[in-house]
PDB file of C-alpha atoms in Angstrom:
ATOM      1  CA  UNK A 191       5.426 -39.112 -51.867  1.00 78.00           C
ATOM      2  CA  UNK A 192       3.995 -41.943 -53.897  1.00 88.00           C
ATOM      3  CA  UNK A 193       1.589 -41.353 -56.793  1.00 92.00           C
ATOM      4  CA  UNK A 194      -1.132 -43.166 -54.848  1.00 92.00           C
ATOM      5  CA  UNK A 195      -0.696 -40.792 -51.913  1.00 93.00           C
ATOM      6  CA  UNK A 196      -0.736 -37.742 -54.170  1.00 94.00           C
ATOM      7  CA  UNK A 197      -3.932 -39.056 -55.740  1.00 96.00           C
ATOM      8  CA  UNK A 198      -5.501 -39.490 -52.288  1.00 96.00           C
ATOM      9  CA  UNK A 199      -4.520 -35.904 -51.399  1.00 96.00           C
ATOM     10  CA  UNK A 200      -6.043 -34.577 -54.631  1.00 97.00           C
ATOM     11  CA  UNK A 201      -9.315 -36.496 -54.104  1.00 97.00           C
ATOM     12  CA  UNK A 202      -9.650 -35.386 -50.468  1.00 97.00           C
ATOM     13  CA  UNK A 203      -8.837 -31.766 -51.320  1.00 97.00           C
ATOM     14  CA  UNK A 204     -11.379 -31.821 -54.124  1.00 97.00           C
ATOM     15  CA  UNK A 205     -13.998 -33.311 -51.769  1.00 97.00           C
ATOM     16  CA  UNK A 206     -13.315 -30.570 -49.222  1.00 96.00           C
ATOM     17  CA  UNK A 207     -13.614 -27.757 -51.750  1.00 97.00           C
ATOM     18  CA  UNK A 208     -16.609 -29.467 -53.383  1.00 97.00           C
ATOM     19  CA  UNK A 209     -18.499 -29.741 -50.096  1.00 97.00           C
ATOM     20  CA  UNK A 210     -17.742 -26.122 -49.252  1.00 96.00           C
ATOM     21  CA  UNK A 211     -19.140 -24.957 -52.610  1.00 97.00           C
ATOM     22  CA  UNK A 212     -22.086 -27.388 -52.334  1.00 97.00           C
ATOM     23  CA  UNK A 213     -22.840 -25.931 -48.884  1.00 96.00           C
ATOM     24  CA  UNK A 214     -22.918 -22.415 -50.304  1.00 95.00           C
ATOM     25  CA  UNK A 215     -25.103 -23.413 -53.277  1.00 95.00           C
ATOM     26  CA  UNK A 216     -27.672 -25.416 -51.316  1.00 95.00           C
ATOM     27  CA  UNK A 217     -27.858 -23.423 -48.057  1.00 94.00           C
ATOM     28  CA  UNK A 218     -31.629 -23.346 -47.479  1.00 93.00           C
ATOM     29  CA  UNK A 219     -31.995 -20.486 -45.003  1.00 93.00           C
ATOM     30  CA  UNK A 220     -32.571 -16.849 -45.948  1.00 93.00           C
ATOM     31  CA  UNK A 221     -29.826 -14.499 -44.775  1.00 93.00           C
ATOM     32  CA  UNK A 222     -29.970 -10.786 -44.065  1.00 94.00           C
ATOM     33  CA  UNK A 223     -27.796 -10.132 -47.101  1.00 93.00           C
ATOM     34  CA  UNK A 224     -30.316 -12.033 -49.288  1.00 93.00           C
ATOM     35  CA  UNK A 225     -33.098  -9.794 -47.934  1.00 95.00           C
ATOM     36  CA  UNK A 226     -31.130  -6.609 -48.548  1.00 94.00           C
ATOM     37  CA  UNK A 227     -30.359  -7.681 -52.108  1.00 94.00           C
ATOM     38  CA  UNK A 228     -34.048  -8.288 -52.912  1.00 94.00           C
ATOM     39  CA  UNK A 229     -36.215  -6.586 -50.254  1.00 95.00           C
ATOM     40  CA  UNK A 230     -39.505  -7.056 -52.106  1.00 95.00           C
ATOM     41  CA  UNK A 231     -39.085 -10.780 -52.448  1.00 95.00           C
ATOM     42  CA  UNK A 232     -38.129 -11.359 -48.835  1.00 95.00           C
ATOM     43  CA  UNK A 233     -40.652  -9.016 -47.202  1.00 95.00           C
ATOM     44  CA  UNK A 234     -42.104 -10.609 -44.000  1.00 94.00           C
ATOM     45  CA  UNK A 235     -39.478 -13.401 -44.022  1.00 95.00           C
ATOM     46  CA  UNK A 236     -38.006 -14.607 -40.753  1.00 95.00           C
ATOM     47  CA  UNK A 237     -34.204 -14.303 -40.706  1.00 95.00           C
ATOM     48  CA  UNK A 238     -31.503 -15.329 -38.291  1.00 93.00           C
ATOM     49  CA  UNK A 239     -28.740 -12.734 -38.133  1.00 93.00           C
ATOM     50  CA  UNK A 240     -25.479 -13.782 -36.581  1.00 88.00           C
ATOM     51  CA  UNK A 241     -22.511 -13.552 -38.929  1.00 85.00           C
ATOM     52  CA  UNK A 242     -20.134 -10.972 -37.438  1.00 88.00           C
ATOM     53  CA  UNK A 243     -22.978  -8.570 -36.601  1.00 93.00           C
ATOM     54  CA  UNK A 244     -22.281  -5.632 -34.308  1.00 95.00           C
ATOM     55  CA  UNK A 245     -24.652  -3.163 -32.626  1.00 96.00           C
ATOM     56  CA  UNK A 246     -24.032   0.143 -34.418  1.00 96.00           C
ATOM     57  CA  UNK A 247     -26.214   2.612 -32.513  1.00 95.00           C
ATOM     58  CA  UNK A 248     -29.632   3.436 -31.094  1.00 96.00           C
ATOM     59  CA  UNK A 249     -32.671   4.837 -32.902  1.00 95.00           C
ATOM     60  CA  UNK A 250     -36.242   5.635 -31.816  1.00 93.00           C
ATOM     61  CA  UNK A 251     -37.871   2.334 -30.830  1.00 93.00           C
ATOM     62  CA  UNK A 252     -34.829   0.221 -31.448  1.00 95.00           C
ATOM     63  CA  UNK A 253     -31.214   0.102 -32.549  1.00 96.00           C
ATOM     64  CA  UNK A 254     -29.109  -0.374 -35.663  1.00 96.00           C
ATOM     65  CA  UNK A 255     -26.820  -3.241 -36.522  1.00 96.00           C
ATOM     66  CA  UNK A 256     -23.867  -3.426 -38.865  1.00 95.00           C
ATOM     67  CA  UNK A 257     -23.164  -6.527 -40.892  1.00 93.00           C
ATOM     68  CA  UNK A 258     -20.657  -6.721 -43.751  1.00 91.00           C
ATOM     69  CA  UNK A 259     -20.511  -2.936 -43.982  1.00 90.00           C
ATOM     70  CA  UNK A 260     -24.286  -2.423 -44.162  1.00 93.00           C
ATOM     71  CA  UNK A 261     -26.248  -0.712 -41.412  1.00 95.00           C
ATOM     72  CA  UNK A 262     -29.754  -2.016 -40.783  1.00 96.00           C
ATOM     73  CA  UNK A 263     -32.367  -0.630 -38.342  1.00 96.00           C
ATOM     74  CA  UNK A 264     -33.916  -3.082 -35.885  1.00 97.00           C
ATOM     75  CA  UNK A 265     -37.233  -2.236 -34.206  1.00 96.00           C
ATOM     76  CA  UNK A 266     -37.662  -3.828 -30.803  1.00 94.00           C
ATOM     77  CA  UNK A 267     -36.621  -4.051 -27.180  1.00 93.00           C
ATOM     78  CA  UNK A 268     -33.177  -2.581 -26.469  1.00 93.00           C
ATOM     79  CA  UNK A 269     -32.750  -4.082 -22.991  1.00 92.00           C
ATOM     80  CA  UNK A 270     -29.191  -5.330 -22.583  1.00 90.00           C
ATOM     81  CA  UNK A 271     -28.112  -4.014 -25.986  1.00 93.00           C
ATOM     82  CA  UNK A 272     -24.801  -2.140 -26.031  1.00 93.00           C
ATOM     83  CA  UNK A 273     -23.147  -0.310 -28.893  1.00 95.00           C
ATOM     84  CA  UNK A 274     -20.099  -2.135 -30.236  1.00 94.00           C
ATOM     85  CA  UNK A 275     -21.127  -5.560 -28.930  1.00 94.00           C
ATOM     86  CA  UNK A 276     -21.587  -8.585 -31.170  1.00 94.00           C
ATOM     87  CA  UNK A 277     -25.222  -9.629 -31.435  1.00 95.00           C
ATOM     88  CA  UNK A 278     -27.218 -12.595 -32.720  1.00 94.00           C
ATOM     89  CA  UNK A 279     -30.871 -12.105 -33.469  1.00 95.00           C
ATOM     90  CA  UNK A 280     -33.939 -13.552 -35.091  1.00 95.00           C
ATOM     91  CA  UNK A 281     -36.256 -11.043 -36.743  1.00 96.00           C
ATOM     92  CA  UNK A 282     -38.870 -10.473 -39.422  1.00 97.00           C
ATOM     93  CA  UNK A 283     -37.544  -8.595 -42.417  1.00 96.00           C
ATOM     94  CA  UNK A 284     -39.663  -5.702 -43.734  1.00 95.00           C
ATOM     95  CA  UNK A 285     -38.927  -3.881 -46.955  1.00 90.00           C
ATOM     96  CA  UNK A 286     -37.154  -1.650 -47.788  1.00 92.00           C
ATOM     97  CA  UNK A 287     -34.723  -2.828 -45.104  1.00 93.00           C
ATOM     98  CA  UNK A 288     -35.973  -2.929 -41.526  1.00 96.00           C
ATOM     99  CA  UNK A 289     -35.935  -5.789 -39.037  1.00 96.00           C
ATOM    100  CA  UNK A 290     -38.636  -6.443 -36.446  1.00 97.00           C
ATOM    101  CA  UNK A 291     -36.858  -8.036 -33.520  1.00 96.00           C
ATOM    102  CA  UNK A 292     -38.092 -11.371 -32.177  1.00 95.00           C
ATOM    103  CA  UNK A 293     -35.189 -12.606 -30.046  1.00 94.00           C
ATOM    104  CA  UNK A 294     -31.716 -11.245 -29.384  1.00 94.00           C
ATOM    105  CA  UNK A 295     -28.570 -12.566 -27.761  1.00 94.00           C
ATOM    106  CA  UNK A 296     -25.682 -10.227 -27.048  1.00 94.00           C
ATOM    107  CA  UNK A 297     -22.414 -12.139 -27.416  1.00 91.00           C
ATOM    108  CA  UNK A 298     -20.748  -9.964 -24.813  1.00 89.00           C
ATOM    109  CA  UNK A 299     -17.397 -11.696 -24.520  1.00 89.00           C
ATOM    110  CA  UNK A 300     -16.957 -12.651 -28.169  1.00 91.00           C
ATOM    111  CA  UNK A 301     -13.842 -10.488 -28.627  1.00 92.00           C
ATOM    112  CA  UNK A 302     -12.254 -12.066 -25.555  1.00 93.00           C
ATOM    113  CA  UNK A 303     -13.239 -15.492 -26.864  1.00 93.00           C
ATOM    114  CA  UNK A 304     -11.544 -14.788 -30.192  1.00 93.00           C
ATOM    115  CA  UNK A 305      -8.419 -13.504 -28.393  1.00 94.00           C
ATOM    116  CA  UNK A 306      -8.029 -16.525 -26.073  1.00 94.00           C
ATOM    117  CA  UNK A 307      -8.836 -18.894 -28.935  1.00 94.00           C
ATOM    118  CA  UNK A 308      -6.180 -17.270 -31.096  1.00 95.00           C
ATOM    119  CA  UNK A 309      -3.684 -17.592 -28.250  1.00 94.00           C
ATOM    120  CA  UNK A 310      -4.585 -21.293 -27.797  1.00 94.00           C
ATOM    121  CA  UNK A 311      -4.335 -21.964 -31.530  1.00 95.00           C
ATOM    122  CA  UNK A 312      -0.851 -20.435 -31.622  1.00 96.00           C
ATOM    123  CA  UNK A 313       0.149 -22.462 -28.526  1.00 95.00           C
ATOM    124  CA  UNK A 314      -1.028 -25.722 -30.111  1.00 95.00           C
ATOM    125  CA  UNK A 315       0.753 -24.935 -33.374  1.00 96.00           C
ATOM    126  CA  UNK A 316       3.951 -24.178 -31.432  1.00 96.00           C
ATOM    127  CA  UNK A 317       3.530 -27.476 -29.536  1.00 95.00           C
ATOM    128  CA  UNK A 318       2.924 -29.327 -32.797  1.00 96.00           C
ATOM    129  CA  UNK A 319       5.979 -27.870 -34.528  1.00 96.00           C
ATOM    130  CA  UNK A 320       8.118 -28.556 -31.463  1.00 95.00           C
ATOM    131  CA  UNK A 321       7.322 -32.255 -32.049  1.00 95.00           C
ATOM    132  CA  UNK A 322       7.220 -32.321 -35.859  1.00 96.00           C
ATOM    133  CA  UNK A 323       9.334 -30.735 -38.570  1.00 95.00           C
ATOM    134  CA  UNK A 324       8.159 -30.089 -42.110  1.00 93.00           C
ATOM    135  CA  UNK A 325      10.620 -31.792 -44.449  1.00 92.00           C
ATOM    136  CA  UNK A 326       9.957 -32.108 -48.185  1.00 89.00           C
ATOM    137  CA  UNK A 327       6.247 -31.519 -47.729  1.00 89.00           C
ATOM    138  CA  UNK A 328       5.896 -34.069 -44.926  1.00 94.00           C
ATOM    139  CA  UNK A 329       5.657 -33.841 -41.165  1.00 95.00           C
ATOM    140  CA  UNK A 330       8.525 -35.792 -39.627  1.00 96.00           C
ATOM    141  CA  UNK A 331       8.679 -36.452 -35.897  1.00 94.00           C
ATOM    142  CA  UNK A 332      11.592 -34.618 -34.316  1.00 91.00           C
ATOM    143  CA  UNK A 333      14.103 -36.747 -32.446  1.00 82.00           C
ATOM    144  CA  UNK A 334      14.510 -35.912 -28.815  1.00 71.00           C
ATOM    145  CA  UNK A 335      17.910 -36.277 -27.210  1.00 58.00           C
ATOM    146  CA  UNK A 336      17.978 -36.936 -23.501  1.00 49.00           C
TER     147      UNK A 336
ATOM    148  CA  UNK B 169     -18.088 -23.144 -30.516  1.00 68.00           C
ATOM    149  CA  UNK B 170     -16.721 -22.847 -27.009  1.00 83.00           C
ATOM    150  CA  UNK B 171     -13.380 -21.031 -26.874  1.00 90.00           C
ATOM    151  CA  UNK B 172     -10.314 -23.055 -27.813  1.00 93.00           C
ATOM    152  CA  UNK B 173      -8.962 -23.071 -24.223  1.00 93.00           C
ATOM    153  CA  UNK B 174     -12.052 -25.049 -23.208  1.00 94.00           C
ATOM    154  CA  UNK B 175     -11.551 -27.393 -26.161  1.00 95.00           C
ATOM    155  CA  UNK B 176      -7.874 -27.748 -25.238  1.00 95.00           C
ATOM    156  CA  UNK B 177      -8.729 -28.591 -21.629  1.00 95.00           C
ATOM    157  CA  UNK B 178     -11.166 -31.328 -22.692  1.00 95.00           C
ATOM    158  CA  UNK B 179      -8.470 -32.732 -24.997  1.00 96.00           C
ATOM    159  CA  UNK B 180      -5.894 -32.464 -22.215  1.00 96.00           C
ATOM    160  CA  UNK B 181      -8.011 -34.573 -19.834  1.00 95.00           C
ATOM    161  CA  UNK B 182      -8.207 -37.342 -22.410  1.00 95.00           C
ATOM    162  CA  UNK B 183      -4.767 -37.355 -24.016  1.00 94.00           C
ATOM    163  CA  UNK B 184      -2.443 -36.298 -21.175  1.00 92.00           C
ATOM    164  CA  UNK B 185      -2.088 -39.935 -20.152  1.00 89.00           C
ATOM    165  CA  UNK B 186      -0.865 -40.967 -23.620  1.00 90.00           C
ATOM    166  CA  UNK B 187       2.872 -41.694 -23.493  1.00 87.00           C
ATOM    167  CA  UNK B 188       4.063 -40.218 -26.793  1.00 92.00           C
ATOM    168  CA  UNK B 189       4.080 -36.383 -26.622  1.00 93.00           C
ATOM    169  CA  UNK B 190       4.097 -36.135 -30.428  1.00 95.00           C
ATOM    170  CA  UNK B 191       0.839 -38.090 -30.568  1.00 95.00           C
ATOM    171  CA  UNK B 192      -0.585 -35.771 -27.938  1.00 96.00           C
ATOM    172  CA  UNK B 193       0.258 -32.775 -30.144  1.00 96.00           C
ATOM    173  CA  UNK B 194      -1.548 -34.437 -33.062  1.00 97.00           C
ATOM    174  CA  UNK B 195      -4.653 -35.010 -30.914  1.00 97.00           C
ATOM    175  CA  UNK B 196      -4.691 -31.331 -29.898  1.00 97.00           C
ATOM    176  CA  UNK B 197      -4.395 -30.369 -33.558  1.00 97.00           C
ATOM    177  CA  UNK B 198      -7.372 -32.619 -34.355  1.00 97.00           C
ATOM    178  CA  UNK B 199      -9.364 -30.991 -31.571  1.00 96.00           C
ATOM    179  CA  UNK B 200      -8.704 -27.539 -33.017  1.00 96.00           C
ATOM    180  CA  UNK B 201      -9.027 -28.537 -36.679  1.00 96.00           C
ATOM    181  CA  UNK B 202     -12.792 -27.862 -37.194  1.00 95.00           C
ATOM    182  CA  UNK B 203     -12.350 -24.282 -35.991  1.00 94.00           C
ATOM    183  CA  UNK B 204      -8.981 -23.757 -37.693  1.00 94.00           C
ATOM    184  CA  UNK B 205     -10.612 -24.793 -40.934  1.00 93.00           C
ATOM    185  CA  UNK B 206     -13.600 -22.475 -40.804  1.00 91.00           C
ATOM    186  CA  UNK B 207     -13.308 -19.687 -38.230  1.00 90.00           C
ATOM    187  CA  UNK B 208     -10.448 -17.609 -39.685  1.00 90.00           C
ATOM    188  CA  UNK B 209     -12.362 -17.288 -42.978  1.00 90.00           C
ATOM    189  CA  UNK B 210     -15.647 -16.634 -41.144  1.00 85.00           C
ATOM    190  CA  UNK B 211     -14.153 -13.874 -38.979  1.00 88.00           C
ATOM    191  CA  UNK B 212     -11.836 -12.221 -41.506  1.00 90.00           C
ATOM    192  CA  UNK B 213     -14.073 -12.528 -44.585  1.00 90.00           C
ATOM    193  CA  UNK B 214     -17.705 -12.663 -43.360  1.00 88.00           C
ATOM    194  CA  UNK B 215     -18.947 -12.266 -46.940  1.00 88.00           C
ATOM    195  CA  UNK B 216     -17.615 -15.817 -47.545  1.00 91.00           C
ATOM    196  CA  UNK B 217     -19.595 -17.098 -44.544  1.00 89.00           C
ATOM    197  CA  UNK B 218     -21.760 -19.485 -46.560  1.00 92.00           C
ATOM    198  CA  UNK B 219     -18.672 -21.290 -47.867  1.00 93.00           C
ATOM    199  CA  UNK B 220     -17.581 -21.964 -44.281  1.00 92.00           C
ATOM    200  CA  UNK B 221     -20.913 -23.449 -43.130  1.00 92.00           C
ATOM    201  CA  UNK B 222     -19.978 -26.808 -44.628  1.00 93.00           C
ATOM    202  CA  UNK B 223     -16.416 -26.561 -43.295  1.00 94.00           C
ATOM    203  CA  UNK B 224     -17.677 -26.844 -39.709  1.00 94.00           C
ATOM    204  CA  UNK B 225     -19.513 -30.137 -40.136  1.00 95.00           C
ATOM    205  CA  UNK B 226     -18.433 -33.644 -39.094  1.00 96.00           C
ATOM    206  CA  UNK B 227     -18.059 -34.892 -42.670  1.00 97.00           C
ATOM    207  CA  UNK B 228     -15.658 -32.119 -43.709  1.00 96.00           C
ATOM    208  CA  UNK B 229     -13.734 -32.516 -40.449  1.00 96.00           C
ATOM    209  CA  UNK B 230     -13.314 -36.215 -41.251  1.00 97.00           C
ATOM    210  CA  UNK B 231     -12.091 -35.392 -44.762  1.00 97.00           C
ATOM    211  CA  UNK B 232      -9.743 -32.699 -43.407  1.00 97.00           C
ATOM    212  CA  UNK B 233      -8.311 -35.168 -40.864  1.00 97.00           C
ATOM    213  CA  UNK B 234      -7.717 -37.792 -43.559  1.00 97.00           C
ATOM    214  CA  UNK B 235      -6.168 -35.125 -45.783  1.00 97.00           C
ATOM    215  CA  UNK B 236      -3.872 -33.796 -43.070  1.00 97.00           C
ATOM    216  CA  UNK B 237      -2.786 -37.328 -42.104  1.00 97.00           C
ATOM    217  CA  UNK B 238      -1.520 -37.841 -45.660  1.00 96.00           C
ATOM    218  CA  UNK B 239       1.166 -35.226 -44.977  1.00 96.00           C
ATOM    219  CA  UNK B 240       2.751 -37.251 -42.169  1.00 96.00           C
ATOM    220  CA  UNK B 241       5.840 -39.246 -43.048  1.00 93.00           C
ATOM    221  CA  UNK B 242       5.117 -42.157 -40.694  1.00 92.00           C
ATOM    222  CA  UNK B 243       2.389 -43.768 -38.574  1.00 93.00           C
ATOM    223  CA  UNK B 244      -0.351 -42.397 -40.808  1.00 94.00           C
ATOM    224  CA  UNK B 245      -2.897 -44.927 -39.514  1.00 95.00           C
ATOM    225  CA  UNK B 246      -2.395 -43.832 -35.922  1.00 96.00           C
ATOM    226  CA  UNK B 247      -2.299 -40.147 -36.938  1.00 97.00           C
ATOM    227  CA  UNK B 248      -5.667 -40.522 -38.704  1.00 97.00           C
ATOM    228  CA  UNK B 249      -7.239 -41.921 -35.532  1.00 97.00           C
ATOM    229  CA  UNK B 250      -5.708 -39.250 -33.330  1.00 97.00           C
ATOM    230  CA  UNK B 251      -6.859 -36.416 -35.592  1.00 97.00           C
ATOM    231  CA  UNK B 252     -10.354 -37.904 -35.965  1.00 97.00           C
ATOM    232  CA  UNK B 253     -10.583 -38.544 -32.214  1.00 97.00           C
ATOM    233  CA  UNK B 254      -9.649 -34.938 -31.503  1.00 97.00           C
ATOM    234  CA  UNK B 255     -12.196 -33.634 -34.013  1.00 97.00           C
ATOM    235  CA  UNK B 256     -14.902 -35.915 -32.547  1.00 97.00           C
ATOM    236  CA  UNK B 257     -14.191 -34.454 -29.111  1.00 97.00           C
ATOM    237  CA  UNK B 258     -14.537 -30.961 -30.582  1.00 96.00           C
ATOM    238  CA  UNK B 259     -18.016 -31.752 -31.906  1.00 96.00           C
ATOM    239  CA  UNK B 260     -18.982 -33.440 -28.639  1.00 95.00           C
ATOM    240  CA  UNK B 261     -18.426 -30.090 -26.859  1.00 95.00           C
ATOM    241  CA  UNK B 262     -20.086 -28.118 -29.653  1.00 94.00           C
ATOM    242  CA  UNK B 263     -23.163 -30.330 -29.344  1.00 94.00           C
ATOM    243  CA  UNK B 264     -23.743 -29.024 -25.808  1.00 93.00           C
ATOM    244  CA  UNK B 265     -24.109 -25.394 -26.913  1.00 92.00           C
ATOM    245  CA  UNK B 266     -27.166 -23.356 -27.661  1.00 92.00           C
ATOM    246  CA  UNK B 267     -27.825 -20.884 -30.427  1.00 90.00           C
ATOM    247  CA  UNK B 268     -30.673 -18.479 -31.044  1.00 86.00           C
ATOM    248  CA  UNK B 269     -31.665 -20.182 -34.267  1.00 82.00           C
ATOM    249  CA  UNK B 270     -29.725 -22.752 -36.305  1.00 81.00           C
ATOM    250  CA  UNK B 271     -26.951 -24.598 -34.577  1.00 85.00           C
ATOM    251  CA  UNK B 272     -24.555 -26.906 -36.402  1.00 90.00           C
ATOM    252  CA  UNK B 273     -25.544 -29.058 -39.351  1.00 94.00           C
ATOM    253  CA  UNK B 274     -24.563 -32.522 -38.185  1.00 94.00           C
ATOM    254  CA  UNK B 275     -26.030 -34.438 -41.125  1.00 94.00           C
ATOM    255  CA  UNK B 276     -24.594 -32.260 -43.902  1.00 93.00           C
ATOM    256  CA  UNK B 277     -24.670 -32.924 -46.907  1.00 95.00           C
ATOM    257  CA  UNK B 278     -27.605 -35.312 -46.437  1.00 95.00           C
ATOM    258  CA  UNK B 279     -29.747 -32.896 -44.466  1.00 94.00           C
ATOM    259  CA  UNK B 280     -29.725 -29.261 -43.367  1.00 94.00           C
ATOM    260  CA  UNK B 281     -31.450 -30.070 -40.086  1.00 92.00           C
ATOM    261  CA  UNK B 282     -29.591 -28.818 -37.049  1.00 90.00           C
ATOM    262  CA  UNK B 283     -29.809 -29.747 -33.430  1.00 88.00           C
ATOM    263  CA  UNK B 284     -27.985 -29.245 -30.156  1.00 90.00           C
ATOM    264  CA  UNK B 285     -28.405 -29.919 -26.466  1.00 91.00           C
ATOM    265  CA  UNK B 286     -28.574 -26.205 -25.638  1.00 90.00           C
ATOM    266  CA  UNK B 287     -26.827 -26.344 -22.274  1.00 92.00           C
ATOM    267  CA  UNK B 288     -24.772 -23.156 -22.626  1.00 91.00           C
ATOM    268  CA  UNK B 289     -24.137 -20.174 -24.905  1.00 91.00           C
ATOM    269  CA  UNK B 290     -20.872 -20.205 -26.877  1.00 89.00           C
ATOM    270  CA  UNK B 291     -19.327 -17.510 -24.648  1.00 90.00           C
ATOM    271  CA  UNK B 292     -20.334 -19.088 -21.302  1.00 90.00           C
ATOM    272  CA  UNK B 293     -17.289 -21.392 -20.828  1.00 92.00           C
ATOM    273  CA  UNK B 294     -15.046 -18.299 -20.978  1.00 91.00           C
ATOM    274  CA  UNK B 295     -15.943 -17.658 -17.348  1.00 91.00           C
ATOM    275  CA  UNK B 296     -14.426 -20.984 -16.393  1.00 92.00           C
ATOM    276  CA  UNK B 297     -11.104 -20.626 -18.219  1.00 93.00           C
ATOM    277  CA  UNK B 298      -9.287 -19.900 -14.957  1.00 94.00           C
ATOM    278  CA  UNK B 299     -10.637 -23.211 -13.618  1.00 94.00           C
ATOM    279  CA  UNK B 300      -9.427 -25.139 -16.684  1.00 94.00           C
ATOM    280  CA  UNK B 301      -5.962 -23.546 -16.435  1.00 94.00           C
ATOM    281  CA  UNK B 302      -5.792 -24.210 -12.699  1.00 96.00           C
ATOM    282  CA  UNK B 303      -6.876 -27.810 -13.287  1.00 95.00           C
ATOM    283  CA  UNK B 304      -4.166 -28.335 -15.896  1.00 94.00           C
ATOM    284  CA  UNK B 305      -1.521 -26.785 -13.632  1.00 95.00           C
ATOM    285  CA  UNK B 306      -2.570 -28.998 -10.696  1.00 95.00           C
ATOM    286  CA  UNK B 307      -2.509 -32.173 -12.789  1.00 95.00           C
ATOM    287  CA  UNK B 308       0.963 -31.243 -14.095  1.00 94.00           C
ATOM    288  CA  UNK B 309       2.225 -30.679 -10.533  1.00 95.00           C
ATOM    289  CA  UNK B 310       0.810 -34.057  -9.407  1.00 94.00           C
ATOM    290  CA  UNK B 311       2.403 -35.810 -12.410  1.00 92.00           C
ATOM    291  CA  UNK B 312       5.762 -34.115 -11.716  1.00 92.00           C
ATOM    292  CA  UNK B 313       5.636 -35.077  -8.022  1.00 93.00           C
ATOM    293  CA  UNK B 314       4.726 -38.695  -8.784  1.00 91.00           C
ATOM    294  CA  UNK B 315       7.510 -38.891 -11.372  1.00 88.00           C
ATOM    295  CA  UNK B 316       9.987 -37.533  -8.837  1.00 88.00           C
ATOM    296  CA  UNK B 317       8.804 -40.014  -6.194  1.00 87.00           C
ATOM    297  CA  UNK B 318       9.151 -42.873  -8.686  1.00 84.00           C
ATOM    298  CA  UNK B 319      12.679 -41.757  -9.578  1.00 80.00           C
ATOM    299  CA  UNK B 320      13.679 -41.600  -5.914  1.00 78.00           C
ATOM    300  CA  UNK B 321      12.257 -45.099  -5.315  1.00 76.00           C
ATOM    301  CA  UNK B 322      14.097 -46.523  -8.352  1.00 73.00           C
ATOM    302  CA  UNK B 323      17.488 -45.114  -7.313  1.00 72.00           C
ATOM    303  CA  UNK B 324      19.440 -47.712  -5.234  1.00 67.00           C
ATOM    304  CA  UNK B 325      20.125 -46.762  -1.641  1.00 61.00           C
ATOM    305  CA  UNK B 326      23.824 -45.884  -1.110  1.00 61.00           C
ATOM    306  CA  UNK B 327      25.718 -48.804   0.442  1.00 60.00           C
ATOM    307  CA  UNK B 328      27.770 -48.464   3.595  1.00 57.00           C
ATOM    308  CA  UNK B 329      31.299 -47.428   2.886  1.00 52.00           C
ATOM    309  CA  UNK B 330      30.390 -45.678  -0.353  1.00 52.00           C
ATOM    310  CA  UNK B 331      31.733 -42.208  -0.460  1.00 48.00           C
ATOM    311  CA  UNK B 332      29.550 -39.327  -1.457  1.00 46.00           C
ATOM    312  CA  UNK B 333      30.522 -37.171  -4.495  1.00 46.00           C
ATOM    313  CA  UNK B 334      31.508 -34.463  -2.047  1.00 44.00           C
ATOM    314  CA  UNK B 335      33.913 -36.866  -0.303  1.00 44.00           C
ATOM    315  CA  UNK B 336      35.460 -37.835  -3.616  1.00 44.00           C
ATOM    316  CA  UNK B 337      35.996 -34.163  -4.525  1.00 34.00           C
TER     317      UNK B 337
END
């Protein structure tokens, strides 16, 4: 690889990492984890909860969710809610750590979606490497013999 | 995001007619790239979720496509276009989805505003996977039949007096 190409790779890689870090630093929305870290500050704040959140169980007047190892009670309608299912919700956070449900969406087939997506990703990678070989850090088109 | 079978089917409808199978593979890779870049981290390490928000935006997909193209030994110009075309198709499908709150951040890093058409939930296309697979299988059968017909038409008709291979044996 030429020096110019290596330089391009370094700049693009840096841009990718830079944007990822910039995204984390400037993300403007309050997350559930922010609320749990500082409940007093985020009392009565509206939060959207989606990141890998699973219904953990039922309680009086609501249910509990588990996100990143933490279990949080949610007060609200339990229609359509099932334990173990992935869930997205918008809610009002109340200290010390309770959510008042506004809207919920149960992502019922998320596990199946992940499974078929994983299968497709593997299939595309197999297809790609059946057409290209990695030689000295570069993808070289494989020659096909009739 | 819709599942990757749905993304693959959309890519298939566009790129199946392209002659070079290696280019087709690159287009598929481009179609999957936005999710390959962000989803494994998001699912396996949810505590790093905020780092992956930017990784599923058009600008980072463009940078990732340009970066990946640099690792190809030849035809880098064409590879860039194929990867970017695939990624653009990915976002075209993602645009149709709906989310409870924020969708995707199309204008990142200039703005954190999000928007989407809201036609279906991310899991909805799963119900149609069988239709996508059936569609692909049918198109492949039609292509194979047409190829066979073309081959038969191209082969010269045996002339009178020619012996068949069986006769020669």
